[in-house]
Amino acid sequence: MQLHISPSLRHVTLLPGKGVRELIQLKVGSRRLSYKMLFYSLLLFTFLLRFIYVLTTVDTVHDHTKCSIVGCLGEKLSPKLLGGRNLQSASAVPQVIYQILEDPSSQDEIIDIPQTLEEFVTSMKGSNRPDAKTFATKLKSMVTLLEQRSRTAKIKEYLYRHVASTGIPKQLHCLALRLAHEHATNADARLQLPLPELVPALVDNCYFHFVLASDNILAASVVATSLVYNALRPQMVVIHIITDRKTYSPMQAWFSLHPLAPAVIDLKALHHFDWFANGKVPVLEAMEKDQRVRAGFRGGSSAIVANNTEKPNVIAAKLQAMSPKYNSLMNHVRIYLPQMFPSLKKVVFLDDDLVVQSDLSPLWEIDMKGKVNGAVETCRGGDKFVMSKRFKSYLNFSHPLISKNFDANECAWAYGMNIFDLQAWRKTNITQNYHYWVQENLKSDLSLWQLGTLPPGLIAFHGEVHVIDPFWHMLGLGYQENTSVADIERAAVLHFNGRAKPWLDIAFPKLRRLWTKYINFSDKFIKSCHITAS
């Protein structure tokens, strides 16, 4: 039997299956109800019931896998047609779940908090009548617990790294002691640096003058060795090494016994500079005040770590602010370069946590366009983690003194490898500005910035920076190891800025080898202090 319904729904035609057509017309609009109409209406109703039953049965069978063709068609056409289901309402998150997740008091309702996802699923399956509220409450309590554990673990990691990065490794301490003994007992370890016949080169502007300030003997050795090794004209290289009083003797012993000829090594301690030893040095006064302020800074590392409201990255920044490195005179020396080298026109300043991979003499050919400081910008580049620093990354723009004088989105630049035009510098008041802002930060209880010498440097050199190609200075190798090998090999200078210094145990192994390749591990001082490549 075949069924045909007219488009107007006023005629129904039943066709017998044997091939003989019998036309039966039902007048839907007729007022009189004949027995034939009643019979065929019941027949049609029965057929429709069977048809709907079959569709419902097929949908039920396929409920756990997929819907039937007709059932799916019904669901697409209408949720109510042919027993179709409302997919949108079935997949929507119940409102009670949002209420529980947003309610701060709901997490106290669960005593037995699931420790893992497996325990959570098991507890939900074991419930007699699990509902959305119970589900949301248990889920929130478990996630909150895991967040607390994650936060505690991160803070412990930052604390341990802080302790590891601020201490002096026993190998480096051993090296300094052995060299100091050598300086006292061996005349060859007390050579004048440079030799008398090379002294004229110290004020000759035809040479390439590099300045390195460090109290780390091994680090200074790596910088100087890599610089001379990669120089195309090492006989034209002069390296001015500045150190403190306690490190001068072992540093002199090292470079006396490990000469880097034909390069010229000039070694001086700060007390060798008359203006520094006899005059009034504002940065020294500021450092004394800074030490007193930091001594009570938020109660020390214990109080910082005990803070339960601040985010782990904020705690990490405060721990880093307490590092002795940021209160080291070696970090402030660069602001006095025009006074320390009155006869020089241009120098390249190098930090002691870097490695030189290329000849740096082309830096003297860069046209500084009257600017004082040639530096790499740190707000643009392929590595968004490292090259995303602007003024707001270092200065506190919630302080009115900062916000009214500087632009938060202005691109920052990097210390570590800088070209300084000393002639242009002497015509400015950069050094005086540096002193002024350091004092202002102390007066405001370190509320203008918290970390070291770059923030006052950004302020003091504001408007006096000439941007150089990023090729000359690759940053961030002391706090991340995601930089590609190809980029590392192309860079002229690798800077291990960050806590994971290459001479520490917390250094990244695959990056540390770039630094250790310039150490002679067969040297008797290196071997006796058990300094190894790994």
Short mmCIF file of C-alpha atoms in Angstrom, two decimals:
data_model
loop_
_atom_site.label_atom_id
_atom_site.label_comp_id
_atom_site.label_asym_id
_atom_site.label_seq_id
_atom_site.Cartn_x
_atom_site.Cartn_y
_atom_site.Cartn_z
CA MET A 1 0.00 0.00 0.00
CA GLN A 2 1.28 3.51 -0.87
CA LEU A 3 0.26 6.76 0.74
CA HIS A 4 0.04 10.10 -1.05
CA ILE A 5 -0.92 13.39 0.64
CA SER A 6 -1.68 16.36 -1.54
CA PRO A 7 0.26 19.62 -0.96
CA SER A 8 -2.89 21.32 0.26
CA LEU A 9 -3.51 18.50 2.77
CA ARG A 10 -7.13 18.31 1.58
CA HIS A 11 -6.78 14.98 -0.29
CA VAL A 12 -5.31 11.65 0.80
CA THR A 13 -4.75 8.86 -1.77
CA LEU A 14 -4.15 5.20 -0.87
CA LEU A 15 -2.68 3.04 -3.61
CA PRO A 16 -2.92 -0.76 -3.18
CA GLY A 17 0.37 -2.60 -3.47
CA LYS A 18 -0.91 -5.09 -6.16
CA GLY A 19 -0.74 -2.50 -8.88
CA VAL A 20 -4.48 -1.70 -9.12
CA ARG A 21 -5.19 1.89 -8.21
CA GLU A 22 -8.21 2.65 -6.13
CA LEU A 23 -8.74 6.28 -5.62
CA ILE A 24 -10.40 7.23 -2.47
CA GLN A 25 -10.83 10.90 -1.81
CA LEU A 26 -11.56 12.33 1.56
CA LYS A 27 -13.02 15.77 1.75
CA VAL A 28 -11.35 17.30 4.73
CA GLY A 29 -13.51 20.36 4.62
CA SER A 30 -16.76 18.36 4.50
CA ARG A 31 -19.12 18.84 7.38
CA ARG A 32 -20.67 15.37 7.16
CA LEU A 33 -18.64 12.46 8.45
CA SER A 34 -19.33 9.27 6.54
CA TYR A 35 -18.40 5.77 7.66
CA LYS A 36 -15.94 5.54 4.82
CA MET A 37 -14.23 8.72 5.97
CA LEU A 38 -14.04 7.41 9.52
CA PHE A 39 -12.66 4.07 8.37
CA TYR A 40 -9.95 5.55 6.22
CA SER A 41 -9.08 8.12 8.86
CA LEU A 42 -8.52 5.37 11.40
CA LEU A 43 -6.49 3.47 8.83
CA LEU A 44 -4.33 6.51 8.14
CA PHE A 45 -3.89 7.23 11.85
CA THR A 46 -2.79 3.64 12.49
CA PHE A 47 -0.28 3.82 9.67
CA LEU A 48 1.19 7.08 11.01
CA LEU A 49 1.51 5.62 14.50
CA ARG A 50 3.45 2.64 13.13
CA PHE A 51 5.65 4.98 11.10
CA ILE A 52 6.49 7.15 14.16
CA TYR A 53 7.13 4.06 16.27
CA VAL A 54 9.66 2.71 13.79
CA LEU A 55 11.52 6.05 13.69
CA THR A 56 11.59 6.30 17.48
CA THR A 57 12.89 2.76 17.82
CA VAL A 58 15.71 3.32 15.34
CA ASP A 59 16.72 6.56 17.10
CA THR A 60 16.80 4.74 20.44
CA VAL A 61 19.02 1.99 19.07
CA HIS A 62 21.44 4.57 17.65
CA ASP A 63 21.32 6.85 20.68
CA HIS A 64 24.78 5.90 21.93
CA THR A 65 26.45 6.03 18.55
CA LYS A 66 24.69 8.14 15.96
CA CYS A 67 21.18 9.09 15.00
CA SER A 68 19.28 7.55 12.09
CA ILE A 69 19.09 9.35 8.75
CA VAL A 70 15.47 10.37 9.21
CA GLY A 71 16.00 11.11 12.90
CA CYS A 72 18.96 13.35 12.16
CA LEU A 73 16.94 15.07 9.49
CA GLY A 74 14.20 15.64 12.02
CA GLU A 75 16.63 17.08 14.53
CA LYS A 76 18.00 19.46 11.93
CA LEU A 77 14.58 20.57 10.80
CA SER A 78 13.04 20.97 14.22
CA PRO A 79 13.66 19.70 17.74
CA LYS A 80 10.02 18.65 18.00
CA LEU A 81 9.65 17.01 14.61
CA LEU A 82 9.64 13.21 14.55
CA GLY A 83 10.84 12.89 18.10
CA GLY A 84 14.07 14.85 17.49
CA ARG A 85 16.11 16.16 20.45
CA ASN A 86 17.19 19.74 21.16
CA LEU A 87 20.97 19.49 20.70
CA GLN A 88 21.65 23.02 21.84
CA SER A 89 19.94 22.55 25.19
CA ALA A 90 21.56 19.15 25.65
CA SER A 91 25.09 20.58 25.29
CA ALA A 92 24.54 23.77 27.30
CA VAL A 93 26.23 24.11 30.72
CA PRO A 94 23.65 24.25 33.54
CA GLN A 95 23.48 27.66 35.18
CA VAL A 96 23.99 26.13 38.63
CA ILE A 97 27.56 25.17 37.67
CA TYR A 98 28.43 28.81 36.96
CA GLN A 99 26.87 29.82 40.27
CA ILE A 100 28.95 27.31 42.21
CA LEU A 101 32.18 28.21 40.41
CA GLU A 102 31.67 31.93 41.00
CA ASP A 103 30.63 31.57 44.65
CA PRO A 104 33.72 31.97 46.87
CA SER A 105 32.07 30.18 49.81
CA SER A 106 31.15 27.02 47.91
CA GLN A 107 34.62 25.48 48.12
CA ASP A 108 34.26 24.94 51.87
CA GLU A 109 31.35 22.55 51.45
CA ILE A 110 33.51 19.55 50.45
CA ILE A 111 35.54 17.88 53.17
CA ASP A 112 36.96 14.93 51.20
CA ILE A 113 38.53 16.76 48.24
CA PRO A 114 39.51 14.56 45.26
CA GLN A 115 43.27 14.61 44.78
CA THR A 116 43.33 13.53 41.13
CA LEU A 117 41.02 13.42 38.12
CA GLU A 118 40.64 9.66 38.58
CA GLU A 119 39.46 10.12 42.17
CA PHE A 120 37.03 12.81 41.02
CA VAL A 121 35.46 10.56 38.36
CA THR A 122 35.25 7.64 40.81
CA SER A 123 33.58 9.76 43.48
CA MET A 124 31.01 11.05 41.00
CA LYS A 125 30.20 7.56 39.72
CA GLY A 126 29.86 6.30 43.28
CA SER A 127 27.29 8.96 44.22
CA ASN A 128 23.70 7.75 44.51
CA ARG A 129 22.21 10.79 42.81
CA PRO A 130 24.97 12.95 41.28
CA ASP A 131 23.64 16.34 40.26
CA ALA A 132 25.14 19.46 38.67
CA LYS A 133 25.66 21.19 42.01
CA THR A 134 27.63 18.30 43.51
CA PHE A 135 29.63 17.99 40.31
CA ALA A 136 30.54 21.69 40.27
CA THR A 137 31.36 21.82 43.99
CA LYS A 138 33.71 18.86 43.87
CA LEU A 139 35.32 20.06 40.65
CA LYS A 140 35.94 23.53 42.07
CA SER A 141 37.43 22.16 45.30
CA MET A 142 39.79 19.89 43.36
CA VAL A 143 40.93 22.66 40.97
CA THR A 144 41.44 25.09 43.88
CA LEU A 145 43.57 22.54 45.70
CA LEU A 146 45.70 21.92 42.61
CA GLU A 147 46.10 25.68 42.06
CA GLN A 148 47.33 26.10 45.64
CA ARG A 149 49.82 23.28 45.23
CA SER A 150 51.01 24.69 41.90
CA ARG A 151 51.49 28.14 43.41
CA THR A 152 53.46 26.72 46.35
CA ALA A 153 55.68 24.72 44.02
CA LYS A 154 56.38 27.75 41.81
CA ILE A 155 57.25 29.93 44.77
CA LYS A 156 59.61 27.26 46.14
CA GLU A 157 61.24 27.04 42.72
CA TYR A 158 61.74 30.82 42.61
CA LEU A 159 63.15 30.82 46.15
CA TYR A 160 65.60 28.00 45.42
CA ARG A 161 66.73 29.68 42.21
CA HIS A 162 67.14 32.94 44.11
CA VAL A 163 69.36 31.23 46.69
CA ALA A 164 71.34 29.41 44.01
CA SER A 165 71.90 32.54 41.93
CA THR A 166 72.97 34.82 44.79
CA GLY A 167 75.54 32.52 46.31
CA ILE A 168 79.16 32.22 45.17
CA PRO A 169 79.90 28.70 43.88
CA LYS A 170 82.68 27.06 45.86
CA GLN A 171 84.63 26.44 42.64
CA LEU A 172 84.81 30.19 41.92
CA HIS A 173 85.69 30.93 45.54
CA CYS A 174 88.44 28.31 45.32
CA LEU A 175 89.79 29.88 42.13
CA ALA A 176 89.99 33.34 43.72
CA LEU A 177 91.82 31.99 46.79
CA ARG A 178 94.34 30.00 44.77
CA LEU A 179 95.07 32.94 42.50
CA ALA A 180 95.45 35.27 45.50
CA HIS A 181 98.01 32.84 46.92
CA GLU A 182 99.75 32.71 43.56
CA HIS A 183 99.86 36.50 43.46
CA ALA A 184 101.55 36.58 46.86
CA THR A 185 104.15 33.87 46.11
CA ASN A 186 104.88 34.12 42.38
CA ALA A 187 106.45 37.24 40.85
CA ASP A 188 105.18 36.25 37.39
CA ALA A 189 101.64 36.65 38.74
CA ARG A 190 102.32 40.27 39.63
CA LEU A 191 103.15 41.65 36.20
CA GLN A 192 102.10 45.20 35.40
CA LEU A 193 99.06 45.12 33.12
CA PRO A 194 99.63 46.32 30.52
CA LEU A 195 103.37 46.04 30.00
CA PRO A 196 105.11 49.45 29.99
CA GLU A 197 105.71 49.43 26.23
CA LEU A 198 101.98 48.97 25.61
CA VAL A 199 100.77 51.80 27.85
CA PRO A 200 100.44 54.33 24.97
CA ALA A 201 97.76 52.13 23.42
CA LEU A 202 95.47 52.84 26.38
CA VAL A 203 94.79 56.40 25.16
CA ASP A 204 95.15 55.81 21.43
CA ASN A 205 91.77 56.18 19.70
CA CYS A 206 93.02 54.19 16.70
CA TYR A 207 92.52 51.05 18.80
CA PHE A 208 89.23 49.31 19.57
CA HIS A 209 88.61 49.97 23.27
CA PHE A 210 86.39 47.62 25.27
CA VAL A 211 85.45 48.11 28.92
CA LEU A 212 84.57 45.20 31.20
CA ALA A 213 83.58 45.69 34.86
CA SER A 214 83.60 42.48 36.89
CA ASP A 215 84.55 40.88 40.19
CA ASN A 216 84.16 37.37 38.68
CA ILE A 217 87.55 36.13 37.46
CA LEU A 218 86.30 33.18 35.41
CA ALA A 219 83.52 35.20 33.79
CA ALA A 220 85.90 38.03 32.89
CA SER A 221 88.29 35.49 31.39
CA VAL A 222 85.58 34.03 29.14
CA VAL A 223 84.52 37.47 27.88
CA ALA A 224 88.09 38.57 27.16
CA THR A 225 89.11 35.24 25.60
CA SER A 226 86.07 35.03 23.32
CA LEU A 227 86.51 38.67 22.31
CA VAL A 228 90.18 38.24 21.30
CA TYR A 229 89.65 34.80 19.75
CA ASN A 230 86.97 36.12 17.35
CA ALA A 231 88.68 39.44 16.54
CA LEU A 232 89.97 39.80 13.00
CA ARG A 233 92.65 42.24 14.22
CA PRO A 234 93.38 41.20 17.82
CA GLN A 235 96.51 43.40 17.85
CA MET A 236 94.17 46.42 17.70
CA VAL A 237 92.04 45.32 20.68
CA VAL A 238 92.41 46.98 24.09
CA ILE A 239 90.38 45.50 26.96
CA HIS A 240 90.02 47.72 30.04
CA ILE A 241 89.06 45.48 32.97
CA ILE A 242 87.73 47.25 36.08
CA THR A 243 87.34 45.35 39.33
CA ASP A 244 87.12 45.99 43.06
CA ARG A 245 89.86 46.00 45.67
CA LYS A 246 89.39 42.42 46.91
CA THR A 247 89.41 40.90 43.41
CA TYR A 248 92.29 42.93 41.99
CA SER A 249 95.14 40.64 43.12
CA PRO A 250 93.67 37.31 41.91
CA MET A 251 92.46 39.00 38.68
CA GLN A 252 95.99 40.32 38.07
CA ALA A 253 97.43 36.86 38.72
CA TRP A 254 95.07 35.27 36.22
CA PHE A 255 95.74 37.66 33.32
CA SER A 256 99.46 37.80 34.08
CA LEU A 257 99.69 34.02 33.80
CA HIS A 258 97.16 33.81 30.94
CA PRO A 259 98.07 36.64 28.55
CA LEU A 260 95.85 37.27 25.53
CA ALA A 261 98.55 38.68 23.25
CA PRO A 262 98.57 40.42 20.86
CA ALA A 263 95.58 42.12 22.50
CA VAL A 264 96.29 44.65 25.25
CA ILE A 265 94.89 43.99 28.74
CA ASP A 266 94.51 46.98 31.06
CA LEU A 267 93.57 46.05 34.63
CA LYS A 268 92.58 48.58 37.26
CA ALA A 269 90.70 48.51 40.55
CA LEU A 270 88.30 51.29 41.44
CA HIS A 271 90.64 52.67 44.08
CA HIS A 272 93.23 53.30 41.33
CA PHE A 273 91.08 56.13 39.96
CA ASP A 274 91.93 59.30 41.88
CA TRP A 275 88.57 61.00 41.29
CA PHE A 276 86.83 57.88 42.62
CA ALA A 277 89.05 57.34 45.65
CA ASN A 278 89.31 60.95 46.80
CA GLY A 279 86.19 62.63 45.49
CA LYS A 280 82.56 62.52 46.49
CA VAL A 281 80.87 59.80 44.44
CA PRO A 282 77.07 60.19 44.52
CA VAL A 283 76.37 56.60 43.50
CA LEU A 284 78.32 55.30 46.52
CA GLU A 285 76.19 57.38 48.85
CA ALA A 286 73.08 56.16 47.07
CA MET A 287 74.20 52.55 47.40
CA GLU A 288 74.68 52.93 51.15
CA LYS A 289 71.14 54.28 51.48
CA ASP A 290 69.90 51.59 49.14
CA GLN A 291 71.38 48.87 51.33
CA ARG A 292 69.64 50.29 54.41
CA VAL A 293 66.31 50.47 52.59
CA ARG A 294 66.59 46.96 51.18
CA ALA A 295 67.60 45.57 54.58
CA GLY A 296 64.03 46.11 55.71
CA PHE A 297 62.44 45.65 52.31
CA ARG A 298 59.23 43.75 53.01
CA GLY A 299 60.90 41.72 55.76
CA GLY A 300 63.37 39.92 53.53
CA SER A 301 62.92 36.80 51.41
CA SER A 302 60.97 34.92 54.11
CA ALA A 303 58.27 37.58 54.25
CA ILE A 304 58.11 37.78 50.46
CA VAL A 305 57.60 34.03 50.08
CA ALA A 306 55.03 33.94 52.91
CA ASN A 307 52.73 36.37 51.09
CA ASN A 308 49.58 34.42 50.17
CA THR A 309 47.90 37.04 48.01
CA GLU A 310 50.52 37.98 45.41
CA LYS A 311 51.08 36.06 42.20
CA PRO A 312 54.21 33.90 41.89
CA ASN A 313 55.73 36.11 39.16
CA VAL A 314 55.41 39.16 41.46
CA ILE A 315 57.12 37.26 44.26
CA ALA A 316 59.87 36.22 41.83
CA ALA A 317 60.44 39.87 40.86
CA LYS A 318 60.73 40.90 44.52
CA LEU A 319 63.18 38.10 45.23
CA GLN A 320 65.23 39.19 42.27
CA ALA A 321 65.20 42.77 43.55
CA MET A 322 66.96 41.54 46.70
CA SER A 323 69.84 40.01 44.77
CA PRO A 324 73.24 41.46 45.79
CA LYS A 325 74.00 41.87 42.09
CA TYR A 326 71.59 44.79 41.84
CA ASN A 327 73.42 46.60 44.60
CA SER A 328 76.88 45.91 43.22
CA LEU A 329 79.14 48.81 42.38
CA MET A 330 80.22 46.93 39.25
CA ASN A 331 76.73 47.55 37.86
CA HIS A 332 76.96 51.30 38.40
CA VAL A 333 80.48 51.81 37.03
CA ARG A 334 79.34 52.39 33.45
CA ILE A 335 77.71 55.70 34.38
CA TYR A 336 81.23 57.13 35.04
CA LEU A 337 82.89 56.07 31.78
CA PRO A 338 83.58 59.65 30.53
CA GLN A 339 85.44 60.43 33.75
CA MET A 340 87.28 57.11 33.91
CA PHE A 341 88.58 57.38 30.35
CA PRO A 342 88.94 61.11 29.65
CA SER A 343 91.15 60.61 26.57
CA LEU A 344 88.90 58.14 24.74
CA LYS A 345 86.26 59.08 22.19
CA LYS A 346 84.30 55.83 21.92
CA VAL A 347 84.18 52.56 23.88
CA VAL A 348 82.12 49.38 23.84
CA PHE A 349 80.96 48.34 27.29
CA LEU A 350 80.55 44.59 27.96
CA ASP A 351 78.87 42.81 30.86
CA ASP A 352 80.66 39.79 32.34
CA ASP A 353 77.81 37.34 31.66
CA LEU A 354 78.18 37.22 27.90
CA VAL A 355 80.12 35.45 25.15
CA VAL A 356 81.48 37.10 22.00
CA GLN A 357 81.06 35.08 18.80
CA SER A 358 82.04 37.56 16.07
CA ASP A 359 84.47 40.34 15.32
CA LEU A 360 83.15 43.49 17.01
CA SER A 361 85.35 46.05 15.26
CA PRO A 362 82.52 47.08 12.85
CA LEU A 363 80.79 48.66 15.85
CA TRP A 364 83.22 51.58 15.52
CA GLU A 365 81.93 52.23 11.98
CA ILE A 366 78.31 52.74 13.09
CA ASP A 367 77.12 56.31 12.68
CA MET A 368 75.59 57.19 16.04
CA LYS A 369 73.94 60.33 14.58
CA GLY A 370 74.96 62.38 17.60
CA LYS A 371 73.47 59.95 20.12
CA VAL A 372 75.38 58.75 23.16
CA ASN A 373 74.30 55.12 23.60
CA GLY A 374 74.16 52.52 20.83
CA ALA A 375 71.93 49.67 22.02
CA VAL A 376 69.58 46.92 20.86
CA GLU A 377 65.86 47.52 21.40
CA THR A 378 63.97 44.93 23.42
CA CYS A 379 60.36 45.51 22.34
CA ARG A 380 60.29 43.83 18.95
CA GLY A 381 61.62 40.62 17.51
CA GLY A 382 60.79 36.99 16.82
CA ASP A 383 61.14 35.91 20.45
CA LYS A 384 58.10 37.50 22.11
CA PHE A 385 59.13 36.24 25.55
CA VAL A 386 62.48 38.05 25.51
CA MET A 387 61.89 40.90 23.08
CA SER A 388 58.73 42.34 24.60
CA LYS A 389 60.11 44.84 27.09
CA ARG A 390 58.90 48.43 27.22
CA PHE A 391 59.30 51.17 29.82
CA LYS A 392 56.29 49.80 31.72
CA SER A 393 58.21 46.53 32.18
CA TYR A 394 60.75 48.29 34.42
CA LEU A 395 59.21 51.49 35.77
CA ASN A 396 56.19 51.92 38.04
CA PHE A 397 53.74 53.99 36.01
CA SER A 398 51.26 54.13 38.86
CA HIS A 399 53.63 56.63 40.44
CA PRO A 400 52.87 60.19 39.22
CA LEU A 401 56.55 61.12 38.94
CA ILE A 402 57.01 58.37 36.35
CA SER A 403 53.69 58.64 34.54
CA LYS A 404 53.94 62.38 33.87
CA ASN A 405 57.51 62.20 32.50
CA PHE A 406 57.60 59.03 30.41
CA ASP A 407 55.56 56.93 27.98
CA ALA A 408 54.71 53.46 29.31
CA ASN A 409 54.76 51.94 25.80
CA GLU A 410 58.10 53.40 24.77
CA CYS A 411 60.50 50.69 23.64
CA ALA A 412 63.16 49.68 26.15
CA TRP A 413 66.74 48.84 25.24
CA ALA A 414 69.36 46.51 26.65
CA TYR A 415 72.40 46.94 28.83
CA GLY A 416 75.18 44.40 28.33
CA MET A 417 76.73 45.34 24.98
CA ASN A 418 76.59 49.09 24.42
CA ILE A 419 78.50 51.52 22.22
CA PHE A 420 79.15 54.74 24.14
CA ASP A 421 80.17 57.90 22.32
CA LEU A 422 82.08 59.54 25.17
CA GLN A 423 82.55 62.81 23.28
CA ALA A 424 78.80 63.24 22.87
CA TRP A 425 78.24 62.08 26.46
CA ARG A 426 80.46 64.82 27.89
CA LYS A 427 78.18 67.43 26.32
CA THR A 428 75.11 66.14 28.22
CA ASN A 429 73.95 65.89 31.84
CA ILE A 430 73.28 62.12 31.65
CA THR A 431 75.36 61.26 34.72
CA GLN A 432 73.69 63.98 36.79
CA ASN A 433 70.23 62.77 35.73
CA TYR A 434 71.19 59.26 36.75
CA HIS A 435 72.15 60.45 40.24
CA TYR A 436 68.96 62.49 40.56
CA TRP A 437 66.61 59.61 39.72
CA VAL A 438 68.47 57.13 41.93
CA GLN A 439 67.99 59.54 44.83
CA GLU A 440 64.30 60.02 43.97
CA ASN A 441 63.76 56.28 44.00
CA LEU A 442 65.31 56.05 47.46
CA LYS A 443 63.18 58.93 48.72
CA SER A 444 60.06 57.13 47.49
CA ASP A 445 61.02 53.89 49.28
CA LEU A 446 61.93 52.11 46.01
CA SER A 447 58.49 52.79 44.55
CA LEU A 448 59.74 54.11 41.18
CA TRP A 449 61.46 50.81 40.34
CA GLN A 450 62.90 47.85 42.20
CA LEU A 451 65.56 46.30 39.97
CA GLY A 452 69.13 47.52 39.59
CA THR A 453 70.70 49.82 37.04
CA LEU A 454 68.63 49.48 33.86
CA PRO A 455 65.60 51.55 35.04
CA PRO A 456 67.68 54.63 35.95
CA GLY A 457 69.64 54.00 32.77
CA LEU A 458 66.45 54.08 30.69
CA ILE A 459 65.66 57.44 32.29
CA ALA A 460 69.15 58.97 32.16
CA PHE A 461 69.77 58.04 28.50
CA HIS A 462 66.23 58.94 27.45
CA GLY A 463 66.43 60.56 24.00
CA GLU A 464 70.12 59.67 23.66
CA VAL A 465 69.84 56.10 22.36
CA HIS A 466 70.76 55.03 18.83
CA VAL A 467 69.16 51.69 17.91
CA ILE A 468 71.56 49.10 16.46
CA ASP A 469 70.87 45.81 14.70
CA PRO A 470 69.71 42.95 17.01
CA PHE A 471 72.41 40.80 15.41
CA TRP A 472 74.93 42.44 17.71
CA HIS A 473 73.27 41.45 20.99
CA MET A 474 71.12 38.37 21.73
CA LEU A 475 69.42 38.46 25.14
CA GLY A 476 67.66 36.20 27.57
CA LEU A 477 69.88 33.11 27.67
CA GLY A 478 69.95 33.25 31.46
CA TYR A 479 66.21 32.81 31.94
CA GLN A 480 65.00 30.79 28.95
CA GLU A 481 66.35 28.17 26.56
CA ASN A 482 63.76 28.39 23.77
CA THR A 483 65.94 30.39 21.38
CA SER A 484 66.68 28.42 18.21
CA VAL A 485 70.18 27.10 17.57
CA ALA A 486 70.27 28.89 14.20
CA ASP A 487 69.57 32.27 15.85
CA ILE A 488 72.21 31.61 18.50
CA GLU A 489 74.84 30.78 15.91
CA ARG A 490 74.10 33.97 13.96
CA ALA A 491 74.37 36.35 16.95
CA ALA A 492 77.55 38.35 17.52
CA VAL A 493 77.15 38.48 21.31
CA LEU A 494 75.24 36.05 23.52
CA HIS A 495 74.02 37.54 26.79
CA PHE A 496 73.19 35.24 29.70
CA ASN A 497 71.12 37.87 31.47
CA GLY A 498 68.88 36.26 34.06
CA ARG A 499 69.55 33.99 37.01
CA ALA A 500 70.79 30.92 35.17
CA LYS A 501 74.34 32.18 34.73
CA PRO A 502 76.58 29.77 32.80
CA TRP A 503 78.95 29.34 35.76
CA LEU A 504 76.12 28.17 38.05
CA ASP A 505 74.65 24.70 38.47
CA ILE A 506 71.23 26.05 37.47
CA ALA A 507 72.50 27.02 33.99
CA PHE A 508 70.74 25.50 30.99
CA PRO A 509 72.98 22.61 29.86
CA LYS A 510 72.58 23.09 26.11
CA LEU A 511 73.41 26.80 26.42
CA ARG A 512 76.24 26.45 28.94
CA ARG A 513 78.51 24.76 26.38
CA LEU A 514 78.53 28.02 24.38
CA TRP A 515 80.26 29.60 27.38
CA THR A 516 82.50 26.75 28.54
CA LYS A 517 84.11 26.35 25.10
CA TYR A 518 86.33 29.32 26.01
CA ILE A 519 87.65 27.69 29.20
CA ASN A 520 90.80 25.56 29.22
CA PHE A 521 89.82 22.75 31.56
CA SER A 522 93.37 21.37 31.53
CA ASP A 523 94.65 24.54 33.24
CA LYS A 524 96.11 23.74 36.66
CA PHE A 525 93.98 26.33 38.49
CA ILE A 526 90.79 25.17 36.78
CA LYS A 527 91.54 21.50 37.52
CA SER A 528 92.54 22.08 41.12
CA CYS A 529 89.22 23.81 41.83
CA HIS A 530 87.22 21.04 40.09
CA ILE A 531 85.68 23.39 37.53
CA THR A 532 84.15 21.17 34.86
CA ALA A 533 82.29 21.62 31.58
CA SER A 534 79.08 20.07 32.91
#
